[in-house]
Amino acid sequence: MAGLLPSDALFLGFDSSTQSLKATVLDGNLVIVDSESVHFDTELPHYRTKDGVYRDPSGNGRIVSPTLMWVEALDVLLEKLKSKVDYGKVVAISGSGQQHGSVYWNKHGKAILTSLDPKKPLRIQLEDAFSVRESPIWMDSSTTSQCRELEKAVGGALELSKLTGSRAYERYTGPQIRKIYQTQPDVYNDTERISLVSSFIASILIGNYASIDETDGAGMNLMDIKQRVWSKTILEATAPGLEEKLGHLAPAHAVAGLISSYFVERFHFQKSCIVIQWSGDNPNSLAGLTLNTPGDLAISLGTSDTVFGITSEPQPSLEGHVFPNPVDPNCYMVMLVYKNGSLTREDVRNRCAESSWDTFNKYLERTPSLNGGKLGFYYKEHEILPPLPVGFHRYVLENVDSLNETKVLEVQEFDPPSEVRAIIEGQFLSMRGHAERFGMPTPPNRIIATGGASKNESILKSIASIFGCPVYTVQRPDSASLGAALRAAHGWLCNKEGRFVPISCLYGDKLDKTSLSAKLAFPAGDADLLSKYTVLVNKRMQIEKNLVEKLGRS
Ligand code: ADP
Ligand code: XUL
């Protein structure tokens, strides 16, 4: 683009997410030339995961994934892609990892990484490289006591949020590390290095430990978000000798290293191919959606649902998260995260809509907006926002159309079509309520929808009505691997120029000619309906507050 990228070069972006490993390949004009994926449950069935994870049956909130499964997925994906993509043309690689998940290398980790044998698959060679074989992931909620300890160490939850960008969350890596240190001190002591999912796969690609990038590093409760360095106070409160195990932080656009000879010899990558720092899936989606206007929001509907935008003046608070922006050092990313996203929608689809998205959508279209006052809260997993345990709560609000005093009745069940509308309206009313409370723009100028469920037009239409703004989509729902490929190109350019270059230089005014451009999917909904939803948002937030007071984690 604008001659800044070589026209015959390729840029490879990965996304190691909860349910699959995906890849997107961009050419020098930022046009997608190929994509591929490996679905964990179905393509690697010997790990016996469900949705890519193991849930502890005792209900203690422990959720992990087998670390080796991610390694084997890389073996399989590179084999699948090699007949379609000339790896010799790839000049830069980057990737996304599900945020917060952590990998624990044992004392042999570095030696194994630096001596990989190109004749053998990665899985066989990395089998004995880890001190913890099951990586805690973002869905875990088993570290509530460690969260409170870390908050106490810096003077409270708000103080921790001001320092690191978030109060302590169970899934964040700091509390996870502390739990391992407290419950398995030998395992902690045997750990040479701790990686995030993002820096873990970057490490395999460079054949050495890769740094954690400053953006994904903000999802650990360990990094001073203003200075972008580890906070010594919190490291000490987490576990002894932690700084050495974490290594240095690096900016997202930096080069992690040259690709290792393993990939040059086994897959014929060129020796000069560089690996750009990997980052979190949400930050890379922000890059892939080219989100650069403070009034715009993105909604990602993957295994988790997230809402994010940008700001130059972040106000870290008791809700939501602040991360450095991976493509703009002067700006931050703000985000809300829900654990009950696609898998909880699938549960309703399977129970009430014959396990079919078509039937699900038919029910959504057939039921009236506002659902005749039927309002639902569906937590199939312990929720992050609000911090409520597993459980379903259904209410009927009388006179929901009249905006007057309404009576709220709790009920046990809804008819199937109403249940479908209740989960969709419930999820997006909650997003709107919390986004407003977190200071995100209302209504946004526009919403860009991404993630697996963003291909569902009936869901997009509900978003446009509830938020009162137009909804856009991009060419493919996988913005995290697309964003990673774009960041590979960005990092390549910064490296070539020897300085940070604004990412917009890659596409200039020709965004429409690339695979990054967004298209209008639905215009803003009706204004009268929007004002009714505004009333409903407030009522929902009141009911939610009562639920949190009664049942919430503290
Ligand atoms: P992740 O990257 O977090 O693993 P994805 O973004 O790949 O997840 O999204 C996967 C989810 O997309 C599936 O769990 C599925 O429920 C959802 N999905 C796929 N197609 C549809 C559809 N037509 N309508 C609603 N949801 C869908
Ligand atoms: C973000 C989060 C999830 C994961 C999903 O804070 O926990 O969105 O990144 O992969």
XYZ file of C-alpha atoms and ligand atoms in Angstrom:
591
model
C 0.000 0.000 0.000
C 1.337 3.374 -0.988
C 4.448 1.371 -1.914
C 5.418 0.919 1.720
C 5.004 -2.851 1.750
C 6.630 -5.057 -0.879
C 3.869 -6.143 -3.261
C 4.995 -9.794 -3.404
C 5.348 -10.159 0.384
C 2.954 -12.037 2.659
C 2.066 -11.321 6.300
C 0.862 -14.169 8.498
C -1.420 -13.622 11.506
C -2.548 -16.281 14.001
C -5.213 -16.326 16.677
C -4.866 -18.912 19.428
C -8.341 -18.611 20.910
C -10.492 -20.645 23.288
C -12.020 -23.043 20.775
C -9.601 -22.979 17.851
C -6.327 -21.811 16.325
C -6.890 -19.646 13.244
C -4.654 -18.011 10.671
C -5.113 -15.205 8.158
C -2.627 -14.322 5.408
C -2.498 -10.782 4.003
C -0.614 -9.716 0.892
C 1.290 -6.448 0.433
C -1.969 -4.706 -0.531
C -3.541 -5.834 2.760
C -5.915 -8.151 0.961
C -6.683 -11.543 2.522
C -5.193 -14.289 0.362
C -5.921 -17.245 2.617
C -7.205 -18.337 5.977
C -7.305 -21.618 7.856
C -8.241 -22.980 11.277
C -7.923 -25.962 13.593
C -10.909 -26.599 15.850
C -9.698 -28.129 19.107
C -12.658 -30.347 20.122
C -13.175 -31.895 16.694
C -9.699 -31.893 15.108
C -7.713 -32.751 18.227
C -10.282 -35.009 19.951
C -7.637 -36.960 21.923
C -7.367 -34.030 24.358
C -11.066 -34.548 25.199
C -11.781 -30.846 25.649
C -15.276 -29.388 25.564
C -15.239 -25.958 23.899
C -11.431 -26.145 24.040
C -11.316 -26.351 27.846
C -11.549 -28.570 30.932
C -14.046 -27.424 33.567
C -13.441 -28.714 37.083
C -16.536 -30.820 37.875
C -16.534 -29.779 41.548
C -17.897 -26.355 40.603
C -14.912 -24.509 42.137
C -14.554 -22.328 39.024
C -11.249 -23.848 37.860
C -11.071 -23.823 34.048
C -7.908 -24.821 32.172
C -6.733 -25.987 28.746
C -4.017 -28.547 27.949
C -0.946 -26.508 26.998
C 0.269 -29.182 24.576
C -2.992 -28.986 22.620
C -2.091 -25.436 21.591
C 1.322 -26.703 20.441
C -0.150 -29.558 18.420
C -2.673 -27.166 16.881
C 0.281 -25.164 15.541
C 1.785 -28.349 14.030
C -1.536 -29.144 12.335
C -2.290 -25.616 11.160
C 1.099 -25.132 9.526
C 0.686 -28.484 7.727
C -2.806 -27.490 6.539
C -1.678 -24.075 5.272
C 1.495 -25.185 3.531
C -0.219 -26.438 0.367
C -1.972 -23.067 -0.030
C 0.615 -20.516 1.077
C 4.193 -20.099 -0.114
C 5.856 -19.703 3.287
C 8.997 -18.445 1.529
C 7.142 -15.195 0.778
C 6.147 -14.522 4.389
C 8.259 -11.607 5.641
C 6.604 -11.127 9.042
C 4.396 -13.101 11.416
C 2.411 -12.028 14.446
C -0.447 -13.433 16.449
C -3.180 -13.099 19.012
C -3.675 -15.143 22.134
C -6.748 -15.485 24.295
C -5.981 -12.894 26.981
C -4.786 -13.716 30.525
C -4.097 -17.474 29.999
C -0.639 -18.497 31.212
C 2.022 -21.068 30.367
C 4.647 -22.290 32.853
C 7.972 -23.388 31.341
C 10.100 -25.666 33.528
C 13.875 -25.554 33.961
C 14.393 -27.342 30.610
C 12.141 -24.928 28.704
C 14.791 -22.718 27.160
C 17.094 -25.598 26.254
C 14.230 -27.389 24.501
C 13.148 -24.245 22.631
C 16.637 -23.504 21.374
C 17.320 -27.003 20.044
C 14.153 -27.996 18.189
C 14.726 -30.768 15.639
C 13.081 -29.908 12.285
C 12.492 -33.583 11.553
C 10.019 -33.946 14.411
C 6.696 -32.287 15.176
C 6.649 -29.659 17.924
C 4.282 -31.591 20.177
C 6.697 -34.475 20.744
C 9.562 -32.117 21.547
C 7.685 -29.815 23.910
C 6.044 -32.601 25.894
C 8.446 -32.198 28.830
C 8.892 -28.431 28.686
C 6.225 -27.343 31.164
C 5.983 -27.285 34.951
C 2.179 -26.947 34.711
C 0.556 -29.079 32.011
C -2.897 -27.485 32.193
C -2.841 -23.742 31.613
C -5.259 -21.575 33.572
C -7.315 -19.584 31.050
C -9.525 -16.508 30.923
C -12.645 -18.478 31.905
C -11.190 -19.471 35.283
C -12.816 -17.952 38.360
C -11.057 -19.855 41.129
C -8.793 -17.098 42.508
C -11.160 -14.788 44.398
C -9.073 -14.863 47.600
C -5.839 -14.069 45.685
C -7.631 -11.123 44.031
C -8.558 -9.644 47.383
C -4.977 -10.128 48.644
C -3.476 -8.258 45.680
C -5.982 -5.419 46.022
C -5.198 -5.138 49.737
C -1.462 -4.960 49.025
C -1.862 -1.669 47.131
C -4.597 -0.068 49.242
C -7.752 -1.403 47.630
C -9.469 -2.352 44.388
C -9.627 1.166 42.984
C -5.947 1.761 43.699
C -5.043 -1.445 41.865
C -7.214 -0.368 38.960
C -5.552 3.069 38.790
C -2.136 1.427 38.864
C -2.693 -1.502 36.481
C -5.816 -0.576 34.481
C -8.130 -3.083 36.183
C -9.146 -4.094 39.687
C -8.161 -7.705 40.425
C -10.065 -10.232 38.325
C -9.980 -13.982 38.867
C -8.851 -14.681 35.301
C -5.999 -12.155 35.396
C -2.557 -13.732 35.402
C -1.235 -12.157 38.647
C -3.886 -13.809 40.851
C -3.410 -17.044 38.856
C 0.349 -17.024 39.509
C -0.223 -16.313 43.192
C -2.580 -19.285 43.434
C 0.054 -21.597 41.925
C 2.701 -20.210 44.286
C 0.412 -20.712 47.309
C -0.983 -24.127 46.437
C 1.957 -25.718 44.559
C 5.146 -23.977 45.752
C 7.354 -26.739 44.252
C 5.793 -26.234 40.849
C 6.277 -22.482 41.131
C 9.936 -22.975 42.089
C 10.458 -25.354 39.171
C 9.154 -22.683 36.774
C 11.860 -20.946 34.741
C 9.614 -18.655 32.752
C 5.948 -17.628 32.669
C 4.431 -16.730 29.293
C 1.008 -15.499 28.300
C -0.693 -17.497 25.527
C 0.440 -14.731 23.153
C 4.117 -14.725 24.123
C 4.071 -18.534 24.453
C 3.476 -19.182 20.760
C 5.785 -16.312 19.801
C 8.450 -18.124 21.876
C 7.979 -21.317 19.864
C 8.266 -19.355 16.616
C 11.538 -17.642 17.575
C 12.968 -20.693 19.392
C 13.606 -18.748 22.593
C 11.611 -16.976 25.289
C 9.706 -14.050 23.745
C 8.816 -10.972 25.806
C 5.311 -10.281 26.977
C 3.993 -7.262 25.071
C 2.859 -4.172 26.980
C -0.720 -4.486 25.768
C -1.426 -8.097 26.744
C 0.784 -7.519 29.810
C -1.870 -5.106 31.092
C -4.183 -8.106 31.498
C -2.185 -9.489 34.409
C -2.756 -6.947 37.252
C 1.060 -6.765 37.444
C 2.039 -3.911 35.103
C 2.073 -0.197 35.889
C -0.084 0.953 33.012
C 1.332 4.491 32.822
C 5.010 3.561 33.028
C 4.604 0.234 31.194
C 6.920 -1.563 33.600
C 6.255 -4.343 36.120
C 5.070 -2.880 39.421
C 7.569 -4.019 42.045
C 5.002 -3.689 44.859
C 2.537 -5.986 43.157
C 5.173 -8.468 42.024
C 6.293 -8.791 45.646
C 2.715 -9.244 46.817
C 2.179 -11.960 44.192
C 5.095 -14.375 44.502
C 8.855 -14.256 45.245
C 11.351 -14.021 42.377
C 8.590 -13.249 39.901
C 10.321 -10.524 37.866
C 12.954 -12.959 36.637
C 10.292 -15.466 35.609
C 8.385 -12.819 33.623
C 11.292 -11.338 31.668
C 11.150 -7.882 30.074
C 8.115 -6.189 28.568
C 8.201 -5.037 24.928
C 6.024 -2.669 22.870
C 3.528 -4.463 20.602
C 5.165 -3.221 17.402
C 8.643 -4.511 18.367
C 10.409 -7.458 16.761
C 10.335 -10.519 19.060
C 13.038 -12.212 16.990
C 13.855 -13.915 13.721
C 11.913 -17.063 12.934
C 13.774 -20.093 14.295
C 15.685 -22.456 12.025
C 13.119 -25.158 12.909
C 10.510 -23.409 10.725
C 13.047 -22.481 8.037
C 14.062 -26.109 7.606
C 10.724 -27.848 8.180
C 8.385 -25.415 6.375
C 10.787 -23.388 4.199
C 10.175 -19.976 5.722
C 12.882 -17.492 4.708
C 15.629 -16.957 7.278
C 14.954 -13.208 7.414
C 11.256 -13.613 8.321
C 10.636 -11.671 11.529
C 8.214 -12.416 14.328
C 6.500 -9.302 15.669
C 5.402 -9.336 19.315
C 2.147 -11.228 19.730
C -0.641 -9.614 21.746
C -4.097 -10.326 23.150
C -7.007 -11.240 20.890
C -9.094 -8.199 21.829
C -6.281 -5.659 21.312
C -5.462 -7.249 17.957
C -9.147 -7.125 16.994
C -9.041 -3.405 17.760
C -6.165 -3.157 15.279
C -7.879 -5.378 12.681
C -11.078 -3.328 12.846
C -8.970 -0.160 12.366
C -10.788 1.346 15.332
C -9.308 4.842 15.616
C -12.240 7.172 16.353
C -13.178 7.705 20.038
C -16.928 7.695 19.208
C -16.823 4.212 17.641
C -17.291 0.988 19.576
C -16.588 -2.604 18.642
C -18.577 -5.566 19.907
C -16.860 -8.928 19.621
C -19.158 -11.950 19.844
C -16.777 -14.892 20.269
C -16.583 -17.391 23.112
C -16.537 -14.270 25.283
C -18.486 -11.159 24.402
C -16.490 -7.952 24.630
C -17.201 -4.271 24.021
C -14.263 -2.000 23.338
C -13.247 1.406 22.137
C -10.362 3.860 22.377
C -9.639 6.891 24.521
C -6.693 9.179 25.171
C -7.834 9.868 28.744
C -8.636 6.580 30.426
C -10.329 6.533 33.842
C -9.631 3.088 35.300
C -12.475 2.179 37.642
C -14.029 -0.722 39.528
C -15.549 -2.047 36.339
C -14.008 -2.621 32.928
C -10.401 -2.644 31.759
C -7.818 -0.259 30.354
C -5.009 -1.552 28.106
C -2.360 0.246 26.058
C -3.472 0.498 22.432
C -1.323 -1.989 20.470
C -1.000 0.286 17.436
C -0.990 3.786 18.962
C 1.335 4.548 21.903
C -0.544 7.779 22.696
C -3.886 6.163 23.136
C -5.553 3.465 25.259
C -8.070 0.723 24.717
C -11.070 0.441 27.080
C -13.064 -2.768 27.348
C -15.864 -4.680 29.066
C -15.867 -8.491 29.082
C -18.638 -11.066 29.480
C -17.965 -14.749 30.013
C -21.481 -15.795 28.989
C -21.228 -15.067 25.267
C -21.537 -17.573 22.417
C -21.632 -20.716 24.557
C -24.591 -19.414 26.549
C -26.403 -18.376 23.344
C -25.702 -21.901 22.042
C -27.234 -23.340 25.220
C -30.488 -21.436 24.597
C -30.368 -22.403 20.917
C -29.985 -26.084 21.853
C -32.689 -26.056 24.541
C -35.272 -23.887 22.797
C -34.535 -23.665 19.063
C -33.874 -27.218 17.867
C -30.091 -26.627 18.004
C -30.430 -24.468 14.893
C -29.411 -20.850 14.360
C -32.145 -20.628 11.679
C -34.845 -21.519 14.189
C -33.195 -19.248 16.764
C -33.363 -16.356 14.281
C -36.948 -17.169 13.305
C -37.938 -16.880 16.976
C -36.015 -13.642 17.330
C -37.804 -12.149 14.325
C -41.187 -13.450 15.435
C -41.146 -11.971 18.957
C -41.774 -8.232 19.602
C -39.031 -5.798 20.612
C -39.010 -5.419 24.440
C -40.282 -9.043 24.582
C -43.571 -8.061 26.265
C -41.507 -7.203 29.370
C -39.806 -10.610 29.628
C -36.276 -10.010 30.860
C -33.661 -12.709 31.477
C -30.230 -13.085 33.087
C -28.416 -16.188 31.819
C -25.220 -17.285 33.525
C -24.162 -20.719 32.375
C -20.665 -19.934 33.674
C -19.746 -17.740 36.658
C -20.077 -14.300 35.097
C -17.392 -11.598 35.122
C -19.741 -8.654 34.593
C -21.648 -8.617 36.935
C -19.771 -10.980 39.284
C -22.661 -13.456 39.617
C -22.574 -17.249 39.996
C -24.027 -19.806 37.598
C -27.832 -19.432 37.430
C -30.732 -18.252 35.273
C -33.084 -15.484 36.479
C -36.252 -14.589 34.605
C -38.603 -11.666 35.236
C -41.731 -10.192 33.699
C -42.024 -6.398 33.805
C -45.620 -5.220 33.593
C -46.436 -2.193 31.385
C -43.023 -2.251 29.791
C -44.378 -0.190 26.865
C -45.808 2.626 28.910
C -42.598 3.754 30.631
C -44.579 4.099 33.890
C -43.960 2.450 37.235
C -43.633 -1.221 36.468
C -44.207 -4.220 38.650
C -41.497 -6.872 38.436
C -42.450 -10.533 38.809
C -39.905 -13.350 38.981
C -40.913 -16.429 36.928
C -39.424 -19.899 36.412
C -39.548 -20.136 32.633
C -40.436 -18.471 29.332
C -41.860 -20.026 26.192
C -39.031 -20.940 23.740
C -39.328 -17.918 21.390
C -39.403 -15.515 24.372
C -36.374 -17.273 25.879
C -34.465 -16.630 22.632
C -35.372 -12.937 22.634
C -34.694 -12.669 26.361
C -31.108 -13.845 26.067
C -30.321 -11.572 23.120
C -32.017 -8.469 24.537
C -30.597 -9.255 27.989
C -27.000 -9.505 26.751
C -27.103 -6.250 24.779
C -29.086 -4.271 27.362
C -26.393 -5.256 29.854
C -23.640 -4.196 27.457
C -25.307 -0.850 26.888
C -25.895 -0.230 30.600
C -22.349 -1.062 31.585
C -20.793 0.749 28.617
C -22.626 3.926 29.642
C -21.574 3.514 33.258
C -17.931 3.023 32.170
C -18.029 6.303 30.207
C -18.067 4.802 26.713
C -19.814 6.958 24.066
C -23.638 6.808 24.063
C -24.990 6.343 21.595
C -21.804 5.441 19.735
C -21.279 6.915 16.245
C -21.320 3.336 15.084
C -20.660 -0.182 16.278
C -18.420 -2.593 14.391
C -19.412 -6.174 15.141
C -16.947 -9.044 14.925
C -16.429 -12.613 16.236
C -18.193 -15.865 15.323
C -21.745 -14.644 16.077
C -21.350 -11.423 14.078
C -22.411 -13.322 10.978
C -25.903 -13.584 12.509
C -27.948 -10.742 11.003
C -30.859 -11.073 13.417
C -28.459 -10.491 16.306
C -26.924 -7.467 14.536
C -30.397 -5.968 14.069
C -31.083 -6.222 17.818
C -27.766 -4.463 18.537
C -28.732 -1.568 16.224
C -32.116 -1.166 18.003
C -30.788 -1.401 21.541
C -27.759 0.875 21.063
C -29.502 3.246 18.648
C -26.629 3.413 16.172
C -25.667 1.826 12.848
C -23.927 -1.537 12.998
C -21.061 -2.382 10.642
C -19.289 -5.640 9.946
C -15.976 -6.484 8.317
C -15.357 -9.012 5.533
C -14.584 -11.888 7.866
C -15.675 -12.396 11.467
C -12.158 -13.274 12.620
C -10.701 -9.854 13.297
C -8.164 -11.189 15.831
C -6.103 -13.141 13.277
C -6.662 -10.436 10.664
C -5.464 -7.821 13.176
C -2.436 -9.999 13.913
C -1.534 -10.153 10.210
C -1.969 -6.367 9.998
C 0.243 -5.905 13.039
C 2.832 -8.168 11.407
C 2.870 -5.716 8.480
C 2.967 -2.740 10.864
C 5.833 -4.197 12.897
C 7.688 -5.044 9.693
C 7.388 -1.417 8.535
C 8.428 0.040 11.918
C 11.451 -2.268 11.870
C 12.378 -1.261 8.333
C 12.077 2.458 9.143
C 13.857 2.048 12.479
C 11.121 4.060 14.266
C 7.437 3.869 15.172
C 5.272 4.610 12.123
C 1.519 5.338 12.506
C -0.409 2.286 11.344
C -2.627 4.362 9.037
C 0.468 4.830 6.812
C -0.092 1.234 5.721
C -3.389 1.989 4.015
C -3.649 5.798 3.827
C -6.934 6.768 2.158
C -7.235 3.409 0.412
C -8.806 1.414 3.248
C -11.730 0.507 0.956
C -9.359 -1.363 -1.333
C -8.099 -3.585 1.500
C -9.707 -6.470 3.408
C -9.945 -4.174 6.436
C -12.868 -2.051 5.315
C -16.180 -2.183 7.214
C -19.628 -2.287 5.588
C -22.979 -1.096 6.948
C -25.002 -4.126 8.083
C -27.933 -2.316 9.786
C -28.852 1.355 10.196
C -29.739 2.726 13.663
C -33.071 1.456 15.007
C -36.239 3.485 15.495
C -35.918 6.488 17.921
C -39.154 5.775 19.791
C -38.096 2.181 20.406
C -34.670 3.403 21.513
C -36.186 5.541 24.263
C -38.140 2.518 25.507
C -34.949 0.486 25.570
C -33.331 3.320 27.554
C -35.928 2.867 30.282
C -35.483 -0.898 30.139
C -31.693 -0.606 30.496
C -32.164 1.299 33.745
C -34.657 -1.211 35.080
C -32.363 -4.066 34.183
C -29.396 -2.429 35.934
C -31.557 -2.047 39.089
C -32.554 -5.735 39.033
C -28.936 -6.694 38.387
C -27.807 -4.614 41.380
C -30.279 -6.476 43.601
C -28.995 -9.812 42.275
C -25.385 -8.816 42.982
C -26.277 -7.716 46.525
C -27.956 -11.071 47.103
C -25.669 -13.497 45.259
C -22.538 -11.674 44.024
C -18.911 -12.669 44.639
C -17.112 -10.318 46.966
P -13.295 -17.706 19.769
O -12.361 -17.013 18.813
O -13.503 -16.951 21.044
O -12.940 -19.141 20.045
P -15.212 -17.331 17.612
O -15.115 -15.854 17.409
O -14.567 -18.222 16.624
O -14.733 -17.745 19.073
O -16.756 -17.680 17.715
C -17.212 -18.994 17.878
C -18.706 -18.947 18.221
O -19.439 -18.355 17.128
C -19.317 -20.332 18.390
O -19.241 -20.752 19.759
C -20.767 -20.113 17.907
O -21.693 -20.102 18.984
C -20.786 -18.711 17.300
N -21.505 -18.689 16.017
C -21.118 -19.229 14.847
N -22.081 -19.040 13.895
C -23.109 -18.367 14.492
C -24.398 -17.883 14.069
N -24.808 -18.025 12.823
N -25.169 -17.230 14.981
C -24.739 -17.061 16.248
N -23.548 -17.503 16.711
C -22.740 -18.152 15.844
C -10.614 -10.469 27.812
C -11.040 -11.866 28.026
C -11.549 -12.660 26.865
C -10.456 -13.471 26.206
C -11.078 -14.381 25.165
O -10.324 -9.804 29.007
O -10.951 -12.395 29.108
O -12.173 -11.809 25.928
O -9.492 -12.625 25.659
O -10.157 -14.993 24.336
